XYZ file of C-alpha atoms in Angstrom:
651
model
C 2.269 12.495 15.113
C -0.593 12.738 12.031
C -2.039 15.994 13.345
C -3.550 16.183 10.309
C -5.222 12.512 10.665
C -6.340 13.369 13.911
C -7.925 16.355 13.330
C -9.969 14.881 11.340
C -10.467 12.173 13.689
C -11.913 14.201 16.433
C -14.459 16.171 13.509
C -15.668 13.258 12.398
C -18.062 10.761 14.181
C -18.217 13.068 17.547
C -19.976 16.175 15.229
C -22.294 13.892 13.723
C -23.525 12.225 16.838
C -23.665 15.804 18.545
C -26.308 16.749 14.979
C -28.103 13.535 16.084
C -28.733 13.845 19.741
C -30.031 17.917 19.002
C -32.090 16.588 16.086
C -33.431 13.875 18.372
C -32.256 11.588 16.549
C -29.655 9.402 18.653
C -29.827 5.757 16.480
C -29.276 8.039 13.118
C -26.620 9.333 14.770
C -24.927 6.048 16.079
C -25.437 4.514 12.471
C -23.456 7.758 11.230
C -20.732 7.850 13.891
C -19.942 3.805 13.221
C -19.678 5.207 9.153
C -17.266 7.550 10.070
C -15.356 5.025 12.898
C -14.775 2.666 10.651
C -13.655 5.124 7.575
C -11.221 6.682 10.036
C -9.503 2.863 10.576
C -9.108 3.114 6.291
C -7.427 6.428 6.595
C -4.215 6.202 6.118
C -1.529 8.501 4.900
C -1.410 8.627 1.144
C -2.692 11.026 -1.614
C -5.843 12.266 -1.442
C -7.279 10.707 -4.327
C -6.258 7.024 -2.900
C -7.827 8.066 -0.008
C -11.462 8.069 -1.594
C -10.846 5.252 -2.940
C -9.367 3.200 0.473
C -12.194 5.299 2.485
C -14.903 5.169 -0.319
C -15.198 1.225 -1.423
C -14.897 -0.119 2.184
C -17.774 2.245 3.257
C -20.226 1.051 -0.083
C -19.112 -2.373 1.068
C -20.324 -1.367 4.895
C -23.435 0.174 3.829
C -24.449 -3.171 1.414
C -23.510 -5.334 4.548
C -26.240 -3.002 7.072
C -28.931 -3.785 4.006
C -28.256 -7.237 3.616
C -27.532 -8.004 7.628
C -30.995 -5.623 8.601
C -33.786 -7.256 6.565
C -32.210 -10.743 6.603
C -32.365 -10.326 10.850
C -36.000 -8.960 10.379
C -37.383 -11.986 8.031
C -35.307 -15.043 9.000
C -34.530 -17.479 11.894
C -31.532 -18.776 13.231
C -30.719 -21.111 11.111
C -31.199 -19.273 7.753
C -29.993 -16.136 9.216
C -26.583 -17.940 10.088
C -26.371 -19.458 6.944
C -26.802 -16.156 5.061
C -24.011 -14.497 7.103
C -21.309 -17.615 5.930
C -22.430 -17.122 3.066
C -21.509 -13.623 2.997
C -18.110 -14.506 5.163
C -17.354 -16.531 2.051
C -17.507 -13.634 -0.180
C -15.951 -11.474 1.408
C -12.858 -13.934 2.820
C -12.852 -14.812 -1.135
C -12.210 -10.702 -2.265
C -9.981 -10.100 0.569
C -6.721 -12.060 -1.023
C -7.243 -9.199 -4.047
C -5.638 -6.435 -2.022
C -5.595 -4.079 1.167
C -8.980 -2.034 -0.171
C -10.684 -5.216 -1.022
C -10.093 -6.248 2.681
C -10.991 -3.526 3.748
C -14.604 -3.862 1.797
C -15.016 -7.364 3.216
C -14.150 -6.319 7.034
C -16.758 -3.757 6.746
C -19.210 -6.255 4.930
C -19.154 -8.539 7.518
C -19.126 -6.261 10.620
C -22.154 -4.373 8.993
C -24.223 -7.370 8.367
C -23.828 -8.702 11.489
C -24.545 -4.652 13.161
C -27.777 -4.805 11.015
C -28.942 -8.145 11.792
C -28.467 -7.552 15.720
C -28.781 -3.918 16.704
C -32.171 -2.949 17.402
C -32.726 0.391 15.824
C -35.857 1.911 14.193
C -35.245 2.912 10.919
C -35.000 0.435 7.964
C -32.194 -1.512 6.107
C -31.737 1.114 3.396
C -31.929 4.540 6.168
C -29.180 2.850 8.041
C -26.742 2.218 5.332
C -27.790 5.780 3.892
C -26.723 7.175 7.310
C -23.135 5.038 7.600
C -22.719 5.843 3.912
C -23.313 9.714 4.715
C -20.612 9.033 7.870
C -17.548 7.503 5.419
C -18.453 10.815 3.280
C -18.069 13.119 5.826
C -14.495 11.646 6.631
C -13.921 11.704 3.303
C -14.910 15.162 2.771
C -12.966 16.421 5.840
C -9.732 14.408 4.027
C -10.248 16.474 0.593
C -10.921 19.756 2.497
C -8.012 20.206 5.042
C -5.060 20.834 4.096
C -2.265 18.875 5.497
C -0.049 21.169 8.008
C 3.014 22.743 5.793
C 1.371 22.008 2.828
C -0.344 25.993 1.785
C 3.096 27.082 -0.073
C 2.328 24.608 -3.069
C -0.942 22.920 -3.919
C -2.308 21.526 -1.187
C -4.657 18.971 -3.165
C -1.326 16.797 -3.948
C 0.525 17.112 -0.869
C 0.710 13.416 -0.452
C 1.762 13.187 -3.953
C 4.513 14.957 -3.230
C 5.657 13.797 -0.078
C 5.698 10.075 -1.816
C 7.700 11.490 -5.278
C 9.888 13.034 -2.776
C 10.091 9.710 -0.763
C 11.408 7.806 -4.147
C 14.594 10.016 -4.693
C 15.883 9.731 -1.190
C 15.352 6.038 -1.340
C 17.768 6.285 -4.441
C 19.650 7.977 -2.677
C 19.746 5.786 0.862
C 20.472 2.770 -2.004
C 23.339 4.421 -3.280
C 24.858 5.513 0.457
C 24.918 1.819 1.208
C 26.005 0.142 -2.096
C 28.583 -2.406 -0.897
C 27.253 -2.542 2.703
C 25.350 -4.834 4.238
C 22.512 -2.374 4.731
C 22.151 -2.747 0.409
C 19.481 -5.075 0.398
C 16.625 -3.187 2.987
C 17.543 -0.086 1.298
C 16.403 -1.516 -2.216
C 13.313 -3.168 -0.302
C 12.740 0.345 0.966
C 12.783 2.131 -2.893
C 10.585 -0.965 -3.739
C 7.729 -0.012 -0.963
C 8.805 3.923 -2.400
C 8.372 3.191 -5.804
C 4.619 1.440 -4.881
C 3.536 4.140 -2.670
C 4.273 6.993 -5.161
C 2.643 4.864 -8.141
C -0.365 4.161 -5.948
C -0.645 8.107 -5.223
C -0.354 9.385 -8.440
C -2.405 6.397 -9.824
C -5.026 6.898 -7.906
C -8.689 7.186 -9.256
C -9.502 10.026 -11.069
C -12.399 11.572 -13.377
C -10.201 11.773 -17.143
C -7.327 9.506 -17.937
C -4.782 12.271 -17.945
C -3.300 14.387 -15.530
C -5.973 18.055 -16.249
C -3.347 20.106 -14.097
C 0.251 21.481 -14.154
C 0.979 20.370 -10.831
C -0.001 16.567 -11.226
C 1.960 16.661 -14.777
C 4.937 17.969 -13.230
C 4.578 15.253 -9.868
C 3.935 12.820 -12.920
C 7.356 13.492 -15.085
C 9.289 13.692 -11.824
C 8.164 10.069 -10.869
C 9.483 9.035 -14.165
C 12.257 10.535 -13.872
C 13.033 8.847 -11.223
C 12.665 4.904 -12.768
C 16.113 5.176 -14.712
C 17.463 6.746 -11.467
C 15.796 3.478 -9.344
C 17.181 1.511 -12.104
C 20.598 2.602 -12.215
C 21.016 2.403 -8.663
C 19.605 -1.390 -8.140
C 22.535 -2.201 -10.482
C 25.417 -0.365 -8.598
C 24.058 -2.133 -5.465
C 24.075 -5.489 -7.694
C 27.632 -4.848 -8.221
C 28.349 -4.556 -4.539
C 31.139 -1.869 -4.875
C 31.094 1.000 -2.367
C 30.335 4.434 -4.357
C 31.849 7.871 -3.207
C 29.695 10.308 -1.190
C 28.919 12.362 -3.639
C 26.962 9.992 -6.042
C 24.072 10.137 -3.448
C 23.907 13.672 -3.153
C 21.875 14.158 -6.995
C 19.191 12.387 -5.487
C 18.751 13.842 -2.525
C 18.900 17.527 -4.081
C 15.948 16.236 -6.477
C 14.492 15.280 -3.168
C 14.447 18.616 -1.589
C 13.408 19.709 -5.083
C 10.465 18.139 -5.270
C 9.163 18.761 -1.435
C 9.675 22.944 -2.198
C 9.208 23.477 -5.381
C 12.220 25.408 -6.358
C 14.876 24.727 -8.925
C 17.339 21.519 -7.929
C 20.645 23.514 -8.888
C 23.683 22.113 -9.540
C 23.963 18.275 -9.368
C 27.409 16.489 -8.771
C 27.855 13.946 -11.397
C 29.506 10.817 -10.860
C 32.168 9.825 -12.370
C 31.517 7.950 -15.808
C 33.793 4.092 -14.903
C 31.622 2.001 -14.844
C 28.169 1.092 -16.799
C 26.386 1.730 -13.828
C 27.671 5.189 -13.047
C 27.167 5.930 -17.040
C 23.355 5.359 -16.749
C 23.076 7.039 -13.599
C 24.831 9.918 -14.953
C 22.538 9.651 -18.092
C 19.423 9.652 -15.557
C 20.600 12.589 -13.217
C 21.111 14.820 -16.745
C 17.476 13.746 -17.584
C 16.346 14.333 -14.580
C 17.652 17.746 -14.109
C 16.266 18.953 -17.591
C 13.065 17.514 -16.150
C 12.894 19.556 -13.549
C 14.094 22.466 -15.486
C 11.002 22.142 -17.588
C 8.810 21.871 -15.061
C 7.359 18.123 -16.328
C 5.507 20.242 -19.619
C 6.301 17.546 -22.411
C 6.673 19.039 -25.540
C 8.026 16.578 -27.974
C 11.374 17.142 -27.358
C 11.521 21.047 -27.426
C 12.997 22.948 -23.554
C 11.021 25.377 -22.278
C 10.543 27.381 -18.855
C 14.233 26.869 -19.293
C 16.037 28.383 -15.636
C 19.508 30.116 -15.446
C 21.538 29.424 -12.486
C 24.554 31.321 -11.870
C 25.130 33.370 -14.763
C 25.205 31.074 -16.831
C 22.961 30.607 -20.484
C 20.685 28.158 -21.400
C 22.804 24.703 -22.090
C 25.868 25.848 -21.073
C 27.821 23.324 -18.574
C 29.794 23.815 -15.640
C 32.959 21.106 -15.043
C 35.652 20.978 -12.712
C 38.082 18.228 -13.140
C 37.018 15.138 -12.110
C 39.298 12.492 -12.378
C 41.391 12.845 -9.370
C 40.623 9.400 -7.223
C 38.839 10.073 -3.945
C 38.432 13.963 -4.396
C 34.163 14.096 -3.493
C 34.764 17.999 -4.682
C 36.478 17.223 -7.779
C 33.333 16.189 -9.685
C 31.346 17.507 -12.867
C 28.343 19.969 -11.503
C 24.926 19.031 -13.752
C 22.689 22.166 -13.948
C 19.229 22.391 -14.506
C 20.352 23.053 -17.964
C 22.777 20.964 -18.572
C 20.416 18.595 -19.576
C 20.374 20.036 -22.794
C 23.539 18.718 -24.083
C 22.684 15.154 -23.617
C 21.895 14.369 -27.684
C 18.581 14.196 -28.765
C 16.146 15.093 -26.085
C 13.103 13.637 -26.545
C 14.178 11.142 -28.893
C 16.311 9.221 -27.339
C 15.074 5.917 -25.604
C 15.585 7.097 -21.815
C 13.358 10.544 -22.879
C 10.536 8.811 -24.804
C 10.346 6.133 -22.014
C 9.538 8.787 -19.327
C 7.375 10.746 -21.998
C 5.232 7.600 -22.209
C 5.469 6.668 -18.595
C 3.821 9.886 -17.413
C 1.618 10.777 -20.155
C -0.285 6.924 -21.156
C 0.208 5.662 -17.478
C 2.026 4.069 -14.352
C 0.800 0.529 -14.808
C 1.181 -1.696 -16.681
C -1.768 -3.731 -16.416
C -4.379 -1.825 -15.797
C -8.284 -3.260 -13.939
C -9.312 -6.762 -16.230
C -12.135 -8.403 -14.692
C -10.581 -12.116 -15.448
C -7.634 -11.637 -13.572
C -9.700 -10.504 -10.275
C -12.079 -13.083 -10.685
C -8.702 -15.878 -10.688
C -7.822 -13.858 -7.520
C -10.901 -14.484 -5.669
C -11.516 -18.171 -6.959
C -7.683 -19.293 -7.004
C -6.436 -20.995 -3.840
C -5.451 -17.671 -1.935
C -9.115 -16.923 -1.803
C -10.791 -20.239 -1.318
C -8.409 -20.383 1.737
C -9.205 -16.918 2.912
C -12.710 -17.580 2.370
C -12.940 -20.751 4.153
C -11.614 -19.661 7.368
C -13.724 -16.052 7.187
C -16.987 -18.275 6.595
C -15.834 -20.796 8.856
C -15.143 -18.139 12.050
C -17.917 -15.747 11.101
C -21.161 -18.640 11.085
C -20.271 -20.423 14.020
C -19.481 -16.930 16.030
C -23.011 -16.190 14.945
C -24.593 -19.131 15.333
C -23.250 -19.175 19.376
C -24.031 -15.600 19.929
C -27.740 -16.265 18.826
C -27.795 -19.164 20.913
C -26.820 -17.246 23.891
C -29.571 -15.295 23.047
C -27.557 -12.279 24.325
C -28.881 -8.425 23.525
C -25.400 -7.237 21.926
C -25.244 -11.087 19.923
C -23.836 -8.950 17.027
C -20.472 -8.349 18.753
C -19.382 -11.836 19.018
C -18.981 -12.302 15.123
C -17.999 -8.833 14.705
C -14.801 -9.259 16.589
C -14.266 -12.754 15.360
C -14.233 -10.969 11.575
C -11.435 -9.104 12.934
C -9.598 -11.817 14.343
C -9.766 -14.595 11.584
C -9.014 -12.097 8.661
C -5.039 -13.840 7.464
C -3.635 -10.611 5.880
C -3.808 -8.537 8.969
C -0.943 -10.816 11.122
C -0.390 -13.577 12.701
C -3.497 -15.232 14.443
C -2.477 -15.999 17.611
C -1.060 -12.265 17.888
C -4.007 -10.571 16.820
C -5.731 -12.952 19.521
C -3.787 -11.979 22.075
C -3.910 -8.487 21.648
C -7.300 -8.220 20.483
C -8.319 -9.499 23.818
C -5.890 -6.998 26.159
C -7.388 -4.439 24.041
C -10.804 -4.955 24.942
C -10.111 -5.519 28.546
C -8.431 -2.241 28.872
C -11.200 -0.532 26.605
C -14.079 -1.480 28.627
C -12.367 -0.731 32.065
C -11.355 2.423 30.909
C -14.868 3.246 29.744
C -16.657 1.451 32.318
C -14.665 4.568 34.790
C -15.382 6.927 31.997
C -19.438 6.236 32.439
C -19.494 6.606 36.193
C -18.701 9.670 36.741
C -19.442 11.763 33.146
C -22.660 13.136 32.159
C -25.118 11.992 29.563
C -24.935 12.206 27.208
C -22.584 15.247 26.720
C -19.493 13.302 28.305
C -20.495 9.921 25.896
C -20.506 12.313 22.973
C -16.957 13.912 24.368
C -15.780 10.653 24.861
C -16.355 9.772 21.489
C -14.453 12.789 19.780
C -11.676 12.142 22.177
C -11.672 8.288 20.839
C -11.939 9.101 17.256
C -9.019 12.084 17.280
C -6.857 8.661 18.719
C -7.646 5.979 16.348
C -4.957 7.802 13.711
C -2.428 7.514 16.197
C -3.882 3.792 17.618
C -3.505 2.303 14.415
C 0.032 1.750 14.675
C -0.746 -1.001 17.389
C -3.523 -4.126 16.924
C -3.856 -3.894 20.929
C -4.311 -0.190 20.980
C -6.573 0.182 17.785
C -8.637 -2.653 19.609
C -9.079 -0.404 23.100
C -9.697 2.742 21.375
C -12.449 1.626 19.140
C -13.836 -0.265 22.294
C -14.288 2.807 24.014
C -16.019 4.162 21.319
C -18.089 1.880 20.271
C -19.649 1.434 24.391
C -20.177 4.979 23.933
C -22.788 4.934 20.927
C -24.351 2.129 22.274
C -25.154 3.935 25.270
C -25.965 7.249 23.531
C -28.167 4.758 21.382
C -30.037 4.172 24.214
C -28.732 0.845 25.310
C -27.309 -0.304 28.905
C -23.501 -0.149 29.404
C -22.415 -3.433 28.390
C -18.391 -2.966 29.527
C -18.517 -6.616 31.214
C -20.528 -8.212 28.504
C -18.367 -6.891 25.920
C -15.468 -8.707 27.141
C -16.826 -11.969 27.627
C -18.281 -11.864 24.016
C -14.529 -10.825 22.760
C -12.300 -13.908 25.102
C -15.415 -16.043 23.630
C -14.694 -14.804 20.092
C -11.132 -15.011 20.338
C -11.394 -18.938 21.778
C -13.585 -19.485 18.166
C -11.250 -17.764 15.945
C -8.332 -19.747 17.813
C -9.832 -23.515 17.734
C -11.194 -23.005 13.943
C -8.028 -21.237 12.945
C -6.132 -24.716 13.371
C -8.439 -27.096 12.806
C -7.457 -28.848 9.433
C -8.911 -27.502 5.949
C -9.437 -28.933 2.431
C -6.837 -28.200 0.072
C -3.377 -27.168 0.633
C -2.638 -24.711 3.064
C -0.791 -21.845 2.436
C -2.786 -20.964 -0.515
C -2.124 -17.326 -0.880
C 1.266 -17.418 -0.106
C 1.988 -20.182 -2.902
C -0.692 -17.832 -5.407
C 1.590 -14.760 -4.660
C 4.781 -16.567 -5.340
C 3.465 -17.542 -8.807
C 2.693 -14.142 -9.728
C 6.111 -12.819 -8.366
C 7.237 -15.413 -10.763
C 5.382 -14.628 -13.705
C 6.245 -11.255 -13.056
C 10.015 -11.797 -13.259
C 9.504 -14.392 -16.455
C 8.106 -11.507 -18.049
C 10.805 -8.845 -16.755
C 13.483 -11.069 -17.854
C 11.925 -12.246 -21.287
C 11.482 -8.228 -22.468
C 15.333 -7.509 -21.029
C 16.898 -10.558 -23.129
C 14.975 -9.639 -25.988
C 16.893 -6.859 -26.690
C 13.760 -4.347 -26.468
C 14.596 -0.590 -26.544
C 11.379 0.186 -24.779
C 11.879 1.936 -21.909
C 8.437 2.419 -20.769
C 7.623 -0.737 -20.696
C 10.889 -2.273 -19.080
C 10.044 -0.010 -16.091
C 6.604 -0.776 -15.915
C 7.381 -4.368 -16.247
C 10.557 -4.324 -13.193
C 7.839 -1.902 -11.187
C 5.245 -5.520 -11.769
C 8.073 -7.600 -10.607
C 9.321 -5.873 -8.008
C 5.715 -4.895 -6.268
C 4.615 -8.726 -6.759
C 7.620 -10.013 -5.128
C 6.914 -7.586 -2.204
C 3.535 -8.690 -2.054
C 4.771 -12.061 -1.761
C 7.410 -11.029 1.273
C 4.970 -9.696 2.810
C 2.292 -12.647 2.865
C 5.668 -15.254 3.565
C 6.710 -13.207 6.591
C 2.587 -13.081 8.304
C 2.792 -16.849 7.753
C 6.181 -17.817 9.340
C 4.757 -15.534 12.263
C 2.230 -18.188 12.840
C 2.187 -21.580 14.899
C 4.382 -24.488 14.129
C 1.061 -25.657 13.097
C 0.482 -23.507 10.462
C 3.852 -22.096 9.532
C 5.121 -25.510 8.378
C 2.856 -25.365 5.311
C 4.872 -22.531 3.828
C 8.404 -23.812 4.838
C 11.166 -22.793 2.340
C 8.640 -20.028 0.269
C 11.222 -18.004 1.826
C 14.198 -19.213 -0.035
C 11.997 -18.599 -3.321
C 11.677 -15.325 -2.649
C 14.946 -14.500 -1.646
C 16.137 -16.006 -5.594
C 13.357 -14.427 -7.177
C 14.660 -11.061 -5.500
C 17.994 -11.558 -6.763
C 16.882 -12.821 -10.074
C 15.374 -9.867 -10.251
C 18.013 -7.209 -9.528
C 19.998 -9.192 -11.643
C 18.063 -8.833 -14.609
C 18.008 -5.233 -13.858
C 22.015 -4.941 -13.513
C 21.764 -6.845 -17.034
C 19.410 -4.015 -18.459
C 21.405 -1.419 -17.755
C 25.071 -3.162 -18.772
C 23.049 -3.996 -22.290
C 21.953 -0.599 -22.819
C 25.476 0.248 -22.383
C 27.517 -2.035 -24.513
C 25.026 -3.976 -26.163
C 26.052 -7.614 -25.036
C 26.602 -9.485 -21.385
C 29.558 -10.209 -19.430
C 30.021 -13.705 -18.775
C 29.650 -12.587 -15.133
C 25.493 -11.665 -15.703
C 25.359 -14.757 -17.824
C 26.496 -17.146 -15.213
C 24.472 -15.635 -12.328
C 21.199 -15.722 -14.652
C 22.143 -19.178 -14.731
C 23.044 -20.073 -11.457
C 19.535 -18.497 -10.187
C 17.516 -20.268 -12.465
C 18.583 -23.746 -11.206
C 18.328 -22.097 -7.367
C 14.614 -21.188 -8.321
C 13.746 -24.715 -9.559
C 15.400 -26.680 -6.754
C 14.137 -24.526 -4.190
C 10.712 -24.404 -5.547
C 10.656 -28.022 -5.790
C 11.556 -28.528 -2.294
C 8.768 -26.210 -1.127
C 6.356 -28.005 -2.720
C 5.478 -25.497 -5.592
C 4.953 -26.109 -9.691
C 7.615 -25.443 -11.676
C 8.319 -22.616 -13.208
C 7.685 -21.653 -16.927
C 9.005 -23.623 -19.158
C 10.389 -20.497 -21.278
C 11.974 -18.945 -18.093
C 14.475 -21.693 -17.737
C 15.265 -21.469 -21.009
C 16.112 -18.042 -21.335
């Protein structure tokens, strides 16, 4: 349960539209409380620096939509006034295929405008998107200002940071528990949605370019810590042979490490066989002297140095190792005992981390170009075209209804038709039983409660849930439902439970017939866009691995591209097979890409780390490179996508 989340829930729009109603002010207050609704759907669990900007760009986005939506309702008609809202479906279906914050921005866009351009309320275009915009910073304020439960013993402000650093190593160390098994492969998908969460924490936006405090520097060097760790363990799992017990148990003391602060003691070391076990042996010993310093880089030279035991500074503990299948007999790794691996801080795997968490965790960092191909490439002319498509005519037949709450019909359809939040016919169906059971719940709620101190209850209650509603389309839908009656009632407005769920089965019979109906181009747009970049991504991976590189910094930012595009790319293949025979057939066989470009890429990182070993490739790596390459061209071929660079084939 995200106490924390709803806590904040339950201070957020209910507070504001209690300040209203004393104030006399009930339509300021509704305009506020929808600011701070539709914030709280953006809040997520995450740092708290990605949460201004998830919260933060959606809400700008909302209060440009009220602007926009309020004077274009006040000086148009029906006709222009339609046509203005595709437009702006267009746009905002076009910035959605960026990312999940650009989405975000366009849901609120849209639901905005269309608020503005059919809620009658008193105050002008730019009070009411000064009044949302003051709601989404009072959520945002509440999410920098409370602490997260637990949290008081270390520095609260990067809690989340900590929690997702922490995440990374016991992903390692899940990874390295199942090497051999069959579980191998979800565990290295799990360190890959590890690895992004972390990055995206500690990457978040901030006011200098460099971490300003100790405890972000040390959360920084412990992330890069663990990429040779990641690394190391994507190649045992490559190799498919069970590993003892013990080699987990490094990572998961780093783990425990990096949630409390204190020293990570004695490591068990694996035994050195293999090429694998050699660089993760060679990562755990950097990792331990990074934690021994405390992540203060210093070109090379310990300091804050801990003694454990006894012991002095760079002194090493071993007990005999070599006995086969003794999980005790293994060589203990201090926090010190970093020391003695030869030249700290100028060796590759040291000056790799000292770059990664000093210049950055990206590799490519914001270019205007590349959003721009985004937004214009097929992904987003696809999105856009169904958002513009579902969004006018929704308008267009709630204004010919001339209906009093006309702004609800293409508000819900904007939820409905948006393609990266699931399959359509399940967010149809659920969308709808959400709204039935929202407005029969309320509609018992306004009988019998008083107004409007119950409506204002009623909201608190319904914003302290939407944390815990998130998890579920169909219960997201009835919470915000039930809030959303609620203002418009405290707004002054007649209960409109019955109304509201005609308007939704109408919307969701729109968003169903336009959804299917045929569209210019090729379907499957964004999943065939996503693909490419996974593949571009890997091209690039594997070009820098052959080349013989001893960059380590940018090896791991380049497998950390790969590995988050192909992800990305999963993630978009798996909505889409969700879908109707009708529209699933367009992306038949994407999945078969991915799966090679998944393996291509673990097996360029079991390549990596056998190079940096010995220098040269067993005819093993060489033949699977091989092998995978003519799998990705058939394959992509048969789905119907380009082929790939020319340069990747030949590598």
């Amino acid at each position: 349960m995200p106490w924390n989340a709803v806590v904040r829930g339950a201070l957020a729009a209910g507070p504001l539209l209690l300040a209203a109603v004393l104030a006399g002010r009930e339509s300021v207050g509704v305009m506020a409380a929808l600011g701070a609704m539709l914030a709280g759907i953006n809040d997520r669990p995450g740092s708290r620096r990605t949460a201004v900007h998830r919260i933060g760009v959606p809400g700008l986005a909302g209060a440009a939509g009220l602007v926009v939506g309020t004077y274009a309702g006040e000086g148009l008609g029906a006709v222009p006034l339609t046509l203005i809202l595709t437009a702006l479906g267009l746009l905002a279906g076009a910035v959605s295929a960026v990312g999940p914050v650009s989405s975000g921005a366009g849901t609120q866009l849209l639901v905005a405008a269309a608020i503005g351009a059919g809620m009658p309320l008193p105050e002008p275009g730019w009070q009411r998107a000064l009044f949302f915009l003051a709601g989404a910073a009072w959520l945002i304020a509440l999410r920098l200002a409370l602490p997260t439960p637990g949290a008081l013993a270390h520095d609260f402000r990067f809690d989340g940071e900590r929690v997702a650093v922490a995440d990374v190593y016991d992903a390692i160390a899940e990874l390295l528990a199942a090497a051999g098994g069959e579980q191998a492969g979800a565990r290295r998908a799990a360190l890959t949605a590890a690895l992004d969460h972390a990055q995206d924490a500690l990457a978040g936006p901030r006011l200098r370019r460099y971490a300003s405090s100790s405890a972000e520097r040390r959360l920084r060097a412990q992330y890069a810590a663990a990429l040779p760790l990641a690394e190391a363990a994507t190649a045992l799992a490559w190799a498919g042979d069970a590993l003892p017990a013990r080699t987990a148990e490094g990572p998961r003391r780093l783990a425990v490490a990096v949630r409390t602060g204190e020293p990570c003691g004695p490591l068990p070391a694996p035994a050195r066989s293999v090429p694998g076990l050699r660089a993760l042996d060679d990562a755990l010993l950097h990792a331990a002297e990074t934690f021994d310093r405390g992540g203060k880089q210093t070109g090379g030279k310990q300091t804050g140095r801990k003694q454990t035991g006894g012991r002095k500074p760079g002194s090493r503990q071993e007990i005999d190792g070599k006995k086969a299948g003794d999980e005790h007999g293994a060589a203990l790794h201090s926090d010190a005992d970093a020391a003695l691996h030869s030249g700290v801080g100028t060796n590759p795997l040291d000056r790799g981390a000292r770059q990664t968490a000093h210049k950055g965790l990206r590799l490519r960092p914001f270019r205007t170009k590349a959003l721009l191909r985004t937004v214009t490439g097929p992904g987003g002319r696809e999105y856009g075209f169904r958002v513009a498509l579902c969004y006018g005519a929704s308008a267009a037949v709630a204004q010919a209804l001339h209906h009093v709450h006309w702004y609800w019909l293409p508000a819900t359809a904007v939820f409905l038709v948006k393609p990266d939040l699931g399959p359509l016919v399940s967010r149809v169906l659920n969308r709808a039983a959400g709204t039935v059971l929202g407005a029969l719940v309320f509609a018992g709620f306004a009988a019998v409660l008083p107004r409007p101190e119950g409506l204002i209850a009623l909201v608190a209650i319904s914003g302290a849930l939407i944390p815990v509603a998130t998890r579920h389309f169909a219960a997201q839908t009835a919470v915000v439902t039930v809030l959303v009656l609620a203002l418009v009632m405290v707004g002054g407005e007649p209960e409109a439970s019955w109304s509201r769920i005609g308007e939704t089965l109408l919307a969701c019979a729109i968003v169903l017939i336009v959804g299917h109906l045929p569209a210019p181009g090729q379907r499957g747009g964004n999943v065939r866009a996503r693909l490419d970049a996974a593949t571009d991504a890997a091209h690039a991976y594997l070009t820098h691995v052959l080349s013989g590189a001893d960059d380590r910094a940018a090896r791991w930012a380049l497998r950390r591209e790969a590995y988050r595009k192909l992800a990305e790319a999963r993630a978009a293949i798996d909505r889409a097979a969700a879908e109707l025979p009708t529209l699933a057939r367009h992306t038949e066989g994407t999945d078969e890409v991915a799966a090679t470009l998944e393996r291509l890429v673990d097996t360029t990182t079991a390549c990596a780390v056998h190079l940096d070993d010995t220098g040269r490739l067993t005819p093993r790596h060489t033949e699977r490179l091989a092998t995978l390459l003519d799998e990705l061209v058939e394959q992509r071929e048969r789905a119907g996508l380009a082929d790939p660079p020319a340069d990747l084939l030949s590598a």
